Each structure stands twice: as C-alpha cells, then as structure tokens.
XYZ file of C-alpha atoms in Angstrom:
713
model
C -46.448 -34.300 -22.747
C -43.142 -35.111 -20.947
C -40.168 -33.124 -21.904
C -36.626 -33.994 -21.510
C -35.116 -36.221 -18.875
C -34.264 -36.112 -15.318
C -31.511 -37.601 -13.011
C -31.402 -37.733 -9.128
C -28.395 -37.537 -6.777
C -28.973 -38.551 -3.054
C -26.477 -36.864 -0.580
C -27.879 -38.575 2.340
C -29.688 -36.826 5.290
C -32.720 -36.270 3.113
C -30.641 -34.089 0.665
C -31.944 -34.894 -2.828
C -30.559 -33.174 -6.024
C -32.618 -33.452 -9.157
C -31.039 -32.390 -12.513
C -33.392 -31.983 -15.504
C -32.624 -31.121 -19.100
C -34.513 -30.809 -22.295
C -37.487 -28.561 -20.670
C -36.177 -24.921 -20.613
C -33.914 -22.807 -22.800
C -33.679 -25.334 -25.559
C -32.032 -23.054 -28.074
C -28.911 -22.990 -25.988
C -26.053 -25.578 -26.822
C -26.856 -27.043 -23.301
C -29.374 -26.243 -20.564
C -30.327 -27.813 -17.277
C -32.470 -27.032 -14.253
C -30.966 -28.231 -10.976
C -33.140 -28.374 -7.901
C -32.615 -29.130 -4.274
C -35.539 -28.382 -1.791
C -36.936 -25.033 -3.000
C -33.574 -23.912 -4.537
C -33.604 -24.023 -8.357
C -30.794 -23.234 -10.780
C -31.049 -22.618 -14.436
C -27.766 -23.095 -16.318
C -27.058 -22.569 -19.934
C -24.034 -22.831 -22.168
C -23.369 -21.483 -25.658
C -20.265 -21.469 -27.911
C -19.751 -20.064 -31.183
C -18.921 -22.404 -34.047
C -15.803 -20.611 -35.072
C -12.981 -18.910 -33.321
C -12.302 -15.301 -33.552
C -9.317 -14.249 -35.853
C -6.082 -14.179 -33.988
C -7.417 -15.672 -30.709
C -4.983 -18.202 -29.255
C -6.766 -18.499 -25.728
C -9.878 -19.893 -24.380
C -12.536 -16.828 -24.432
C -14.621 -18.282 -21.487
C -17.017 -16.083 -19.486
C -18.953 -17.442 -16.565
C -21.825 -15.552 -15.072
C -23.583 -16.349 -11.856
C -26.717 -14.353 -11.262
C -29.258 -14.224 -8.471
C -32.970 -13.170 -9.286
C -34.779 -11.240 -6.373
C -37.905 -12.724 -7.629
C -36.359 -16.129 -6.687
C -37.361 -15.476 -3.043
C -40.319 -13.100 -3.722
C -38.393 -9.934 -3.046
C -37.866 -6.493 -4.799
C -34.478 -5.316 -5.595
C -33.182 -2.467 -3.361
C -32.232 0.966 -4.648
C -34.033 3.498 -6.753
C -34.151 1.232 -9.863
C -36.191 -1.910 -9.041
C -34.185 -4.346 -11.204
C -31.064 -6.309 -10.838
C -27.847 -4.299 -11.731
C -24.131 -5.058 -11.354
C -23.181 -8.222 -9.989
C -22.721 -8.263 -6.179
C -19.399 -9.457 -4.698
C -21.074 -12.746 -3.778
C -22.198 -13.353 -7.314
C -18.556 -12.527 -8.599
C -17.080 -14.964 -6.155
C -19.423 -17.719 -7.044
C -18.678 -16.960 -10.817
C -15.010 -17.411 -10.086
C -15.513 -20.803 -8.326
C -17.276 -22.171 -11.438
C -14.729 -20.611 -13.849
C -11.767 -22.097 -11.931
C -13.246 -25.542 -12.130
C -14.389 -25.486 -15.723
C -11.460 -23.490 -17.519
C -8.673 -26.112 -17.108
C -10.756 -28.842 -18.840
C -11.504 -27.082 -22.205
C -9.058 -28.345 -24.866
C -6.091 -26.224 -25.303
C -6.770 -25.666 -29.040
C -10.431 -24.747 -28.634
C -10.771 -20.795 -28.944
C -14.431 -20.210 -29.627
C -16.278 -17.696 -27.648
C -18.150 -19.789 -24.819
C -20.394 -18.374 -22.291
C -21.698 -20.343 -19.200
C -24.768 -18.463 -17.294
C -26.078 -20.049 -13.918
C -29.066 -18.111 -12.650
C -30.836 -18.611 -9.302
C -34.435 -18.839 -10.279
C -35.956 -20.059 -6.903
C -34.363 -19.748 -3.466
C -34.487 -21.776 -0.293
C -33.211 -20.118 2.928
C -31.731 -23.453 4.086
C -29.773 -24.423 0.951
C -26.726 -22.556 -0.328
C -26.658 -22.253 -3.925
C -22.884 -21.751 -4.281
C -22.233 -25.487 -3.760
C -24.706 -26.325 -6.448
C -23.674 -23.811 -8.987
C -20.750 -25.666 -10.617
C -22.699 -28.967 -10.678
C -25.341 -27.174 -12.870
C -22.768 -25.552 -15.027
C -21.049 -28.954 -15.559
C -24.272 -30.621 -16.265
C -25.240 -28.158 -19.029
C -21.745 -28.787 -20.510
C -22.454 -32.635 -20.350
C -25.531 -32.429 -22.247
C -24.137 -30.076 -24.991
C -21.771 -30.855 -27.844
C -19.158 -28.336 -26.712
C -15.682 -29.898 -26.520
C -14.959 -30.311 -22.876
C -12.684 -32.979 -21.145
C -15.286 -33.410 -18.253
C -17.278 -34.267 -16.508
C -16.460 -32.178 -13.458
C -18.213 -31.263 -10.265
C -17.990 -29.181 -7.109
C -19.191 -29.700 -3.626
C -18.897 -28.008 -0.244
C -17.480 -30.060 2.627
C -17.543 -28.850 6.242
C -16.237 -30.289 9.615
C -19.191 -30.228 12.050
C -18.920 -31.794 15.500
C -16.156 -33.863 14.299
C -18.002 -35.213 11.213
C -17.344 -34.322 7.603
C -20.656 -33.223 5.989
C -21.184 -32.676 2.171
C -23.121 -29.653 1.237
C -24.514 -28.714 4.660
C -27.431 -26.523 5.415
C -26.830 -22.981 5.719
C -27.508 -22.911 9.618
C -25.215 -25.938 10.131
C -22.246 -23.818 9.005
C -22.331 -21.733 12.100
C -20.629 -24.676 14.082
C -18.311 -25.695 11.367
C -14.491 -25.745 12.107
C -13.763 -25.972 8.399
C -15.725 -24.795 5.258
C -14.262 -25.865 1.827
C -15.531 -25.592 -1.632
C -13.735 -28.458 -3.639
C -14.037 -29.017 -7.479
C -12.695 -32.066 -9.271
C -13.251 -34.588 -11.972
C -13.584 -38.320 -11.519
C -9.840 -38.524 -11.365
C -8.305 -35.325 -10.078
C -8.966 -32.431 -7.783
C -8.853 -29.338 -9.636
C -9.765 -26.484 -7.291
C -9.933 -25.888 -3.633
C -10.992 -22.670 -1.724
C -12.315 -22.172 1.928
C -11.740 -21.127 5.486
C -10.848 -22.907 8.653
C -10.548 -22.343 12.508
C -6.769 -23.262 12.700
C -7.110 -26.861 11.655
C -4.306 -29.212 10.885
C -2.912 -30.138 7.519
C -4.206 -33.654 8.056
C -7.740 -32.361 8.875
C -7.680 -30.406 5.554
C -6.454 -33.276 3.464
C -9.097 -35.603 4.851
C -11.808 -32.975 4.008
C -10.464 -32.811 0.326
C -10.657 -36.490 0.000
C -14.036 -36.696 1.465
C -15.168 -34.048 -0.915
C -13.631 -35.935 -3.789
C -15.571 -39.182 -3.114
C -18.847 -37.256 -3.476
C -17.513 -35.482 -6.683
C -16.714 -38.894 -8.279
C -20.429 -40.015 -7.658
C -21.758 -36.853 -9.318
C -19.290 -37.100 -12.254
C -20.559 -40.537 -12.913
C -24.123 -39.198 -12.983
C -23.130 -36.469 -15.506
C -21.681 -39.147 -17.811
C -25.147 -40.889 -17.777
C -26.730 -37.401 -18.692
C -24.441 -37.039 -21.657
C -25.464 -40.470 -23.061
C -29.249 -39.417 -22.506
C -29.068 -36.170 -24.084
C -29.987 -35.653 -27.816
C -26.405 -35.111 -28.567
C -25.332 -38.382 -26.975
C -22.299 -37.133 -25.526
C -20.594 -36.510 -28.892
C -18.612 -33.201 -29.219
C -18.692 -31.087 -32.338
C -15.635 -31.092 -34.505
C -13.518 -27.889 -34.728
C -10.303 -26.624 -36.140
C -9.083 -23.543 -34.372
C -5.288 -23.934 -34.732
C -3.056 -24.211 -37.927
C 0.634 -25.119 -37.081
C 3.941 -25.287 -38.741
C 5.814 -27.990 -37.164
C 9.052 -27.232 -39.132
C 9.067 -23.779 -37.759
C 8.279 -25.029 -34.158
C 11.367 -27.225 -34.452
C 13.593 -24.439 -35.823
C 12.432 -21.964 -32.883
C 13.300 -24.712 -30.399
C 16.736 -25.694 -31.954
C 17.953 -22.132 -32.075
C 16.561 -20.693 -28.863
C 16.384 -23.501 -26.226
C 19.827 -23.620 -24.990
C 19.894 -19.903 -24.865
C 16.606 -19.624 -22.904
C 17.961 -22.180 -20.421
C 21.022 -20.044 -19.713
C 18.829 -16.972 -19.216
C 16.612 -18.947 -16.876
C 19.609 -20.267 -14.897
C 21.093 -16.705 -14.376
C 19.633 -15.156 -11.194
C 18.126 -11.951 -12.152
C 15.302 -9.706 -11.506
C 11.796 -9.912 -13.159
C 12.600 -6.938 -15.195
C 16.101 -8.100 -16.197
C 14.760 -11.664 -17.064
C 11.968 -10.274 -19.174
C 14.527 -7.926 -21.081
C 16.786 -10.880 -21.750
C 13.929 -13.285 -23.073
C 12.687 -10.353 -25.354
C 16.156 -9.612 -26.694
C 16.525 -13.383 -27.645
C 13.139 -13.412 -29.400
C 14.085 -10.328 -31.331
C 17.314 -11.939 -32.460
C 15.518 -14.922 -33.770
C 13.018 -12.753 -35.668
C 15.668 -10.704 -37.275
C 16.407 -13.429 -39.833
C 13.097 -12.969 -41.405
C 11.915 -10.036 -43.770
C 8.973 -7.878 -42.860
C 6.744 -9.827 -45.366
C 7.845 -13.114 -43.653
C 7.353 -11.874 -40.076
C 3.748 -10.731 -41.100
C 2.908 -14.311 -41.947
C 4.888 -16.184 -39.073
C 5.273 -13.766 -36.283
C 2.094 -15.017 -34.182
C 3.420 -18.620 -34.510
C 6.989 -17.726 -33.658
C 5.719 -15.861 -30.542
C 3.706 -19.006 -29.587
C 6.500 -21.526 -30.163
C 9.069 -19.090 -28.403
C 6.681 -19.111 -25.442
C 6.819 -22.936 -25.361
C 10.477 -23.045 -25.332
C 10.728 -20.536 -22.592
C 8.363 -22.545 -20.505
C 10.015 -25.964 -21.248
C 13.499 -24.385 -20.444
C 12.483 -22.904 -17.112
C 10.587 -25.946 -16.080
C 13.531 -28.392 -16.894
C 15.970 -26.181 -15.149
C 14.037 -26.298 -11.940
C 13.357 -30.107 -12.176
C 16.627 -31.175 -13.185
C 18.813 -28.834 -11.266
C 16.676 -27.657 -8.458
C 17.473 -24.095 -9.265
C 14.833 -21.504 -9.508
C 14.703 -18.352 -11.673
C 16.043 -16.032 -9.113
C 18.644 -18.541 -7.850
C 16.776 -19.720 -4.716
C 16.266 -23.301 -3.488
C 12.788 -24.881 -3.858
C 11.819 -24.240 -0.221
C 13.603 -20.897 0.185
C 11.557 -17.687 0.902
C 12.714 -14.378 -0.493
C 13.953 -11.666 1.731
C 11.274 -9.884 3.961
C 11.110 -6.485 5.450
C 8.229 -4.940 7.273
C 7.433 -1.512 8.710
C 4.382 -0.435 10.786
C 2.956 3.088 11.744
C 3.940 4.301 8.388
C 0.952 6.457 7.769
C 0.626 8.952 10.703
C -3.196 9.606 10.224
C -4.376 6.011 9.735
C -5.698 4.016 12.744
C -2.991 1.363 11.881
C -0.708 0.729 8.843
C 2.004 -1.505 7.838
C 4.212 -2.242 4.837
C 5.083 -5.796 3.980
C 7.725 -6.525 1.347
C 8.804 -10.037 0.272
C 11.107 -10.009 -2.706
C 9.372 -7.899 -5.465
C 5.991 -8.058 -3.911
C 4.933 -5.271 -1.676
C 1.615 -4.318 0.062
C 0.912 -0.976 1.900
C -2.194 -1.888 4.102
C -4.271 0.606 6.297
C -6.656 -0.051 9.154
C -9.655 2.220 9.749
C -11.866 1.684 12.778
C -15.615 2.846 12.845
C -18.986 2.497 14.615
C -21.941 0.348 13.891
C -22.934 3.027 11.313
C -19.927 2.177 9.219
C -20.990 -1.551 8.882
C -21.092 -2.946 5.256
C -24.900 -3.577 4.468
C -25.704 -6.649 2.628
C -28.927 -6.736 0.715
C -28.502 -9.807 -1.544
C -30.911 -12.514 -2.579
C -29.410 -15.334 -0.270
C -27.484 -13.048 1.994
C -28.988 -10.295 4.012
C -27.613 -8.277 7.006
C -24.397 -6.456 7.820
C -20.699 -7.231 8.068
C -18.488 -5.617 10.731
C -15.153 -6.706 9.046
C -14.310 -5.630 5.396
C -11.017 -6.102 3.355
C -10.508 -4.476 0.119
C -7.619 -5.233 -2.313
C -6.287 -2.947 -5.085
C -4.069 -3.938 -7.840
C -3.028 -0.692 -9.792
C -1.154 -1.075 -13.056
C 2.057 0.485 -11.653
C 2.572 -2.434 -9.481
C 3.689 -4.532 -12.413
C 5.228 -1.725 -14.247
C 2.422 -1.164 -16.700
C 0.499 1.809 -18.078
C -3.094 1.021 -18.547
C -6.491 2.557 -17.800
C -7.988 2.473 -14.286
C -11.335 0.755 -14.482
C -13.796 -0.669 -11.876
C -12.801 -3.314 -9.360
C -11.835 -6.397 -11.239
C -13.103 -9.919 -10.356
C -9.565 -10.868 -9.398
C -9.241 -8.110 -6.853
C -12.503 -9.233 -5.310
C -11.505 -12.722 -5.081
C -8.045 -11.955 -3.652
C -9.556 -9.631 -1.137
C -12.036 -12.253 -0.193
C -9.209 -14.853 0.345
C -7.345 -12.419 2.680
C -10.588 -11.626 4.589
C -11.256 -15.355 5.180
C -7.570 -15.695 6.527
C -7.799 -12.993 9.099
C -11.526 -13.321 10.135
C -10.938 -16.330 12.400
C -8.492 -14.391 14.685
C -10.488 -11.212 15.123
C -11.700 -10.407 18.541
C -15.205 -10.724 19.762
C -17.387 -7.600 19.652
C -17.066 -7.412 23.359
C -13.343 -7.085 23.251
C -13.323 -4.955 20.144
C -16.595 -2.949 19.421
C -15.248 -1.482 16.212
C -16.211 -1.887 12.570
C -12.922 -2.718 11.019
C -11.961 -2.068 7.389
C -8.541 -3.027 6.038
C -7.408 -1.833 2.554
C -4.435 -3.360 0.880
C -2.846 -1.296 -1.986
C -0.255 -3.610 -3.935
C 2.662 -1.376 -4.781
C 4.856 -4.071 -6.446
C 3.882 -7.549 -7.576
C 5.987 -10.506 -8.487
C 4.403 -13.393 -6.692
C 1.455 -13.796 -4.472
C 0.143 -10.344 -3.588
C -2.899 -11.762 -1.782
C -0.660 -13.479 0.682
C 1.221 -10.330 1.193
C -2.050 -8.677 1.932
C -2.732 -11.249 4.742
C 0.688 -10.491 6.310
C 0.273 -6.837 5.972
C -3.214 -7.055 7.277
C -1.958 -8.724 10.418
C 0.772 -6.064 10.872
C -1.881 -3.316 10.504
C -4.048 -4.810 12.976
C -1.427 -5.263 15.705
C -0.204 -1.647 14.942
C -3.842 -0.375 15.329
C -4.184 -2.003 18.842
C -6.807 -4.578 17.709
C -6.396 -7.499 20.029
C -6.297 -10.315 17.493
C -5.973 -13.838 18.941
C -2.855 -14.609 16.929
C -0.809 -13.295 13.930
C -1.544 -14.770 10.672
C 0.792 -15.198 7.728
C 0.329 -16.569 4.197
C 2.383 -18.319 1.565
C 1.971 -19.220 -2.283
C 3.101 -22.603 -3.138
C 3.897 -23.819 -6.715
C 4.405 -27.172 -8.379
C 6.320 -28.282 -11.452
C 6.016 -31.878 -12.876
C 7.171 -33.636 -15.925
C 4.998 -35.774 -18.096
C 3.555 -38.722 -16.062
C 4.502 -37.056 -12.887
C 7.344 -39.146 -12.426
C 9.402 -36.132 -11.229
C 8.305 -33.030 -9.580
C 9.470 -29.927 -7.567
C 7.417 -28.133 -4.902
C 8.087 -24.435 -4.829
C 7.772 -22.091 -1.779
C 6.968 -18.518 -2.181
C 6.566 -18.633 -5.972
C 7.249 -15.985 -8.380
C 4.875 -14.572 -11.048
C 6.729 -16.380 -13.876
C 6.659 -19.628 -11.755
C 2.952 -19.353 -11.247
C 2.453 -18.782 -15.057
C 4.510 -21.768 -16.096
C 3.825 -24.097 -13.085
C 1.038 -26.812 -12.601
C -0.281 -25.700 -9.433
C -0.975 -22.342 -7.433
C -1.763 -23.269 -3.757
C -2.154 -20.443 -1.182
C -2.262 -21.383 2.454
C -2.624 -18.889 5.319
C -2.584 -19.727 9.062
C -1.376 -19.082 12.572
C 1.402 -21.079 14.502
C -1.312 -23.492 15.373
C -3.265 -24.199 12.186
C -4.579 -23.194 8.737
C -7.189 -20.392 8.601
C -7.759 -20.311 4.753
C -6.644 -21.791 1.551
C -6.973 -21.404 -2.308
C -5.693 -24.050 -4.724
C -5.992 -24.276 -8.421
C -4.174 -27.156 -10.256
C -3.318 -27.200 -13.896
C -2.066 -30.749 -14.267
C -3.653 -34.261 -14.129
C -2.987 -36.543 -11.195
C -2.163 -34.598 -8.292
C -1.349 -37.321 -5.859
C -2.182 -37.368 -1.996
C 1.577 -37.778 -1.662
C 2.383 -34.507 -3.373
C -0.449 -32.635 -1.696
C 0.924 -33.700 1.890
C 4.420 -32.569 0.956
C 3.029 -29.310 -0.253
C 1.118 -28.612 2.818
C 4.185 -29.534 5.060
C 6.466 -27.261 3.017
C 3.797 -24.577 3.174
C 3.632 -24.957 6.968
C 7.374 -24.517 7.241
C 7.501 -21.420 5.098
C 4.291 -19.923 6.760
C 6.139 -20.093 10.090
C 9.227 -18.596 8.623
C 7.304 -15.690 7.476
C 5.635 -15.335 10.752
C 8.992 -15.207 12.605
C 10.029 -12.367 10.157
C 6.853 -10.375 10.756
C 7.291 -10.777 14.698
C 10.676 -9.015 14.351
C 8.777 -5.865 13.519
C 5.686 -6.178 15.960
C 4.629 -9.338 17.608
C 1.837 -8.199 20.095
C -1.025 -5.642 19.683
C -0.271 -2.280 20.877
C -1.609 -1.746 24.370
C -4.022 0.964 23.232
C -5.633 2.395 19.964
C -4.222 5.192 18.374
C -4.714 8.525 20.028
C -6.744 9.799 17.074
C -8.720 6.585 16.577
C -12.403 6.897 17.633
C -13.345 5.633 20.989
C -16.395 3.356 21.364
C -18.307 2.220 24.391
C -21.297 0.274 24.861
C -24.059 0.591 27.435
C -26.910 -1.747 28.199
C -30.002 0.141 29.253
C -33.550 -0.922 30.228
C -35.615 -1.188 27.026
C -38.288 1.223 28.480
C -35.911 4.072 28.631
C -34.879 3.983 24.985
C -37.661 6.549 24.048
C -36.403 8.939 26.763
C -32.857 8.679 25.357
C -33.999 9.402 21.840
C -36.564 12.135 22.969
C -39.424 13.466 20.973
C -38.515 13.576 17.272
C -34.880 12.550 18.257
C -34.349 15.951 20.097
C -32.484 14.383 23.164
C -30.109 12.138 21.255
C -29.320 14.777 18.595
C -28.388 17.371 21.331
C -26.071 14.863 23.024
C -24.405 14.061 19.769
C -24.047 17.952 19.063
C -22.657 18.825 22.357
C -20.173 15.896 22.742
C -19.344 15.429 19.008
C -20.201 11.760 19.411
C -22.127 9.234 17.075
C -24.837 7.288 19.038
C -26.517 4.277 17.773
C -29.334 2.278 19.722
C -30.337 -1.285 18.932
C -32.769 -3.621 20.829
C -31.332 -7.153 21.572
C -33.011 -9.770 23.879
C -35.336 -7.260 25.539
C -32.751 -4.798 26.442
C -31.404 -1.721 24.816
C -27.784 -1.621 23.542
C -26.317 1.868 23.182
C -23.114 2.409 21.141
C -21.333 5.791 21.694
C -18.367 6.732 19.375
C -16.331 9.752 19.978
C -12.831 10.993 18.826
C -11.642 11.811 22.324
C -12.032 10.245 25.776
C -13.388 13.329 27.580
C -16.237 13.665 25.027
C -16.905 9.965 25.227
C -17.137 10.115 29.013
C -19.325 13.163 28.836
C -21.699 11.389 26.470
C -21.778 8.113 28.561
C -22.595 10.378 31.633
C -25.457 12.070 29.983
C -27.039 8.767 28.736
C -26.580 7.103 32.131
C -28.394 10.077 33.858
C -31.430 9.420 31.572
C -31.236 5.589 31.640
C -30.533 5.332 35.402
C -32.156 8.221 37.526
C -29.991 9.974 40.026
C -29.280 7.841 43.121
C -28.867 9.610 46.365
C -27.142 6.781 47.943
C -24.560 6.448 45.305
C -22.654 9.514 46.177
C -22.161 10.088 42.468
C -21.145 13.513 41.196
C -23.153 15.005 38.352
C -22.614 17.957 36.086
C -25.478 20.164 34.610
C -26.155 23.506 33.075
C -27.917 26.470 34.861
C -31.171 26.795 33.047
C -32.997 29.209 35.234
C -32.183 31.734 38.138
C -34.800 32.621 40.810
C -34.080 34.654 44.088
C -34.325 31.436 46.085
C -31.811 29.366 43.823
C -30.939 27.986 40.424
C -32.565 25.273 38.327
C -29.986 23.014 36.906
C -30.505 20.410 34.261
C -29.646 17.011 35.597
C -30.572 15.284 32.308
C -32.205 16.584 29.186
C -35.686 17.532 30.222
C -35.270 17.189 33.841
C -34.225 20.045 36.168
C -33.337 20.054 39.827
C -33.319 22.928 42.305
C -29.926 24.088 43.641
C -31.084 26.193 46.700
C -29.111 29.411 47.331
C -28.013 27.919 50.622
C -26.558 24.916 48.774
C -24.435 26.901 46.439
C -21.432 27.795 48.562
C -20.467 27.533 52.191
C -20.631 31.403 52.522
C -23.983 33.242 52.721
C -25.016 34.668 49.453
C -27.032 37.809 49.061
C -28.230 36.642 45.471
C -27.629 33.518 43.363
C -25.868 35.730 40.689
C -22.932 36.195 43.029
C -21.827 32.843 42.343
C -23.751 31.561 39.157
C -25.033 32.956 35.990
C -27.268 31.425 33.235
C -25.493 28.760 31.174
C -22.839 27.948 33.638
C -21.997 24.331 34.049
C -21.854 23.103 37.619
C -21.011 19.977 39.392
C -23.277 18.881 42.179
C -24.649 15.931 44.202
C -28.336 14.820 44.492
C -29.623 15.086 48.055
C -33.071 13.649 47.271
C -36.490 14.800 46.263
C -38.733 17.556 48.016
C -41.902 15.762 49.034
C -43.823 19.005 48.506
C -43.157 19.495 44.799
C -41.561 16.336 43.838
C -38.314 18.252 42.482
C -34.909 17.008 42.858
C -32.984 18.836 45.642
C -29.259 19.408 44.639
C -26.153 20.626 46.490
C -23.005 22.240 45.213
C -21.339 23.146 48.482
C -20.906 19.592 49.702
C -18.226 19.230 46.892
C -16.342 22.479 47.915
C -13.792 22.490 50.676
C -15.053 23.944 54.169
C -13.478 27.277 54.887
C -10.976 27.314 57.881
C -12.549 28.525 61.181
C -11.361 32.132 62.197
C -11.675 31.091 65.866
C -8.078 30.768 67.280
C-alpha cells in the first residue's frame, strides 16, 4: 500500500532532493521526510489550538537534533545516549528559527514547535543546508497559519563558480560559504563566512541563492495543495483589540514620544523618559480600569513609541542619540589591560564594550569535536559571554544561551580567515569576549576586541578585522528608507533589518543578516553594503590608533611551542617503555610533549613556559631522534650516572651512556675522577666517536675548556 506523496527537486550535478509526506509521524500537524543521497531528515511541526493567557508574542521553539544511530555510531561519554544539544545543533536550530519566525502572523500566539531530526547521515552531504527546507515543507503540509513558503540553501563560490548546496569536500576550496533563506519574493536571512571577498561577489551569491530558493518555494506550494489539508490554514483568534483605546493612546502620547525620541540622550535616560510618559497616561485610570486595560495600553504605547522613532529617523534623518544615519559612535580602545593574560583588549563603541582575552595553548588544548556529522579537533575557539549587568539587569546566571553561541560563532567566522598558518603559529588559540556594556551590536565589538587581543598577544594575523552592525528603517511600500550605521539596541528592535558585516581593508570575512520587512531591493542591499564598508574602514582606522601590527614576540609568560620532525622509527625510543623516557623529559623540563604521526614521519610538539626549558627539552629529544654526530662539533649536556677509577659514565640520552675517560675530564692530570666530578653533576661535552672494542661512545670535556697557559718563559 502506498502512503502519502512525494516531490523531487533537481539541483543539478546529480543532486536530487526527495520530500515525502504522509508516511511517518502522522499525528503531528505536519511531517515530512527529506532525503538527499543517504542523508534523511524527519521534520515535524505541532501547534496548540489556543494561545496561552496573556501571551502577545510568537512562542516558537525550533530544535534540530542529530541521532548518532544515523551513521551507525555510539554516542561518546559515560551515558550512551544523546544529551544536551551540541553547538552545531544549536547553530542549525538558529538558522531555521531565523528563517521561519518572521513569517508567522503577528497575531498568532499559540505554542508552536518545529523539530528536525537527522535520521540517516551521508558523509558527503551537509544537513544544515537542508534542515530549513524540511522544516518549511512540514509547515506547508500542515494547517498552521504561516505566510510561506520559505526555504534555505547554501551557496559557495568555488573556482569562480557559484554552487548551490555543494558537497562537504568541495567547501575546502570555497572563497565564500553562505546560508541564505528567503521566500519566493524576498530574502529573509543570510549568514556565512568569506575569504575577503568584495561586496559585489557577496550580492551575486545572494541573488544566485535566491533563484534556487524560488524554485524550492514553488515545489512547496505544490506540496501544500497535495496534502490532506489542501493548504488551508486553521482559523484562530488570539487577540482582542480596543480601537478606541488605541486611538486615545496615540492622540495623547505621539507628539510627546516624538519629542523624547528627538532629544539626544543615553539609553537609560531615554528609557526613563518613555516610562514616565506611559505612567502619566495610565494615571488617568483607576486601579480597577487599569487591571482590565493595562496590557492593551502597554501594547498600544509601544506601537506609538516605535512609530514616533521611525518617523523621526525617516523624515528628519536624526537618530535617537543625535547622530547622522552614517555616523559611528565614539570609539576608544586599550590593549595589555590584563597583565596575566597572553593578550587582552578593551573595545568600547558608544555604550557597547567588550573585554576580550587571548589564551595560547598546545595541541592538548584543542577543542575535541565528536558529533554525528562533524568529528575532529579545532585549534581556534571563541567564546562570547553576555552577563545581565551589561544591560543593567539583575537576573539569574544560567547556562550558555543560544544567542551567546550564535554571536560567538559569528565572531569566530570573522577572525578565522586571517589567522596565521600552523607553521607560523603553532598555538591552540582561545578568545573569550565578556560583554561589559551593551547598546548596539556586541558581536561586532567582539570581532574588534578579538583583533586587538590577537595583535597584543603577538599572534601574526594576516590583517586586522573590524565589524559593524547596520540597520534599516522603511515606510509602508518601501517608498522611503534610511540605512543606519552602527545601530543602537532600540534601533535594532524597532528597525526592519539587522545586518552585521565584518572584514579587512580588502574584503568581507563574515556576515549575518536578518530582515523583518518585505521587499528588500537589490538597490537597498547595495547601498547598505557600501555604507557598511565605509563604517568598517572607519572603525579599523580607530583601532589602529591603539595597535596596528602584531607585537614582535609573544608575552614573556606565554607558553613557548616548537615542532620537531623526526623519523617515524624513533618515536618509540622518544616515548620509551611505558612512556618512561618522555615522562622523564617532561618532568625535568616542565614541558608538555605531544607526538603525532603524519605522512610517514613523526611530529613532536614541545610546549614550555620559558625558553631555556624549551631548549633543554628540544635538545633531549634531538639526542634521541638524531644520535650524536662526531663531525657536527655539537656540544652536549648530560648527567654523571656512574664513576669508576678510569672515568665517569655520562648519560648522553635517556638509556644511552658514554665514557668520559679520566684523561678527557680536564687538561691537568687527575689522581681520581672525584677530584673534578661527582655523581649527579651535569657536564657539557663533545662526542669523539665510538670505541671499537666495546662500541661505547667516547666523550671529552676538556676540549671545551681553555688550555692552561704554558709556564715556560
């Protein structure tokens, strides 16, 4: 018996996507299975029939989950089951959420949950580019009110060609990697990373992605008609309004709101003034009347605030803090603020401030990744923290929020393209951005502070990176608009676009865009990008006044790391039986030694807190890996292990001794070895060769000592 129905999308190059509905999870309001290759996603959506009491927002939750069984693998850890979401799952959930949320009706307030699960995996095919399509398809076949369809694709620039949903291995050569979401008419969301591309390259990538999105949206419309619900949405009534009260609020507060908005002030002053005006309006009602009307008064007053601020910006070109639309707030920076960190910086732009620290570590400090679709390790991590005091609030500290993970990932993508190669910088790098104040993009402050901390720590980044958040205010019909540089928190909240762009002097390295209005034209997009470029360069110039080049060396207290390449067959000797040799070297020198095998050779990483200990560890390993060479004339150092009447046995390398004959200890004649040496002494020597009789190394100390002056006059 055939169940449900199926639709197919052909992306070209043999990439076929199948979407099937009506076979699995039929009790959900909508469910589909999306398949490309061996990758399969099960997407479901459920929404309550009624809204919660007092809810005036869209209570949407989006969860993306990957099952380890999808690739025939056990979860890591003690409990062999999937636990909290990984950062990757959270980031994919955010990509889906940001595409779907703007398209639900403003007055729909029922709890809605979208769950997308990876139930079968394919090493070649990345599921993040397919997850939103699966989520949108399940909404299309449901009766939940939704102003879709919507879809999402990855677009990459590979060898000069724009490729939709490239295979995983193709991305290694990509100059640009974007996830773009949109409807058949508009772009809704953009996020990705680039290798210093131009604004024109980015625009063409977005337009290419939108063409593919349009085709997918057309297919989703067909699916909606084929579903049992026929694309008909359920009826609902989640809001009851009082139009007379709405008009009264506007008539009595609009002019005063406009005046407050037009008076340049701080975030705190402006908030207090708006609250005082609201309290003044409420004072005309009794306690009984307020109990009935207060929720609506608050809502209508917020509408008035929003309209007054938007009209002021559109009609007068004046912003809440008195700036022009393209003006950047004052910037001040400081580096080397924290004496014990390996690098530190403060970046302050207006009322937004980031304190960012740099920590340098060894291979052992790399972030291990053990996910379903991602496995390996990462040498660069960036963590973003947004404590409540940054906005003057008192609220409990909980686990890392999805927003913090998303903002940290954006800043990481911005800085990653300019990091030096492992050969030029062997360190594992961790940046931590603590937001101390926030009014306007703190993720972009993190990018700037991160650049400064790297420079302060002596990391030889290719170029400095800065970031800026852009906003957009439009009127109905988009006949009039204003593009805002370096937006405030209020401008983000009341505006129609939040567009973050990071880059160097030569091009864009990352971006994130969320659009809240229909019909963002190519003209507006081009102007926004050009205005962002000018703002980005201004911020870079301000940063360079503090520090413009990496310091010539790492901090004195930063760990020192060197790599040695050794023959593969000596790795066992370096480690020693049961790890005895390597453990002894680490104990004596205070170093951390890591050995890996690459391309048939051994790679030894030695990390120490000071240079002398590092050199000592290197010499000890070299002696094991590269036996003493008589011709080299190299000076060695070893410990006296045994004393005999004829000389001392000195350790050349762990497990290998040489004979320092009594005649080779000093130029003068010694009666006994103990006249010059005792057990445990460390002595410098040269290797003379091997004794053919016993195959022992012959050593000399006296060749390093100055010859005594002759007494013959």
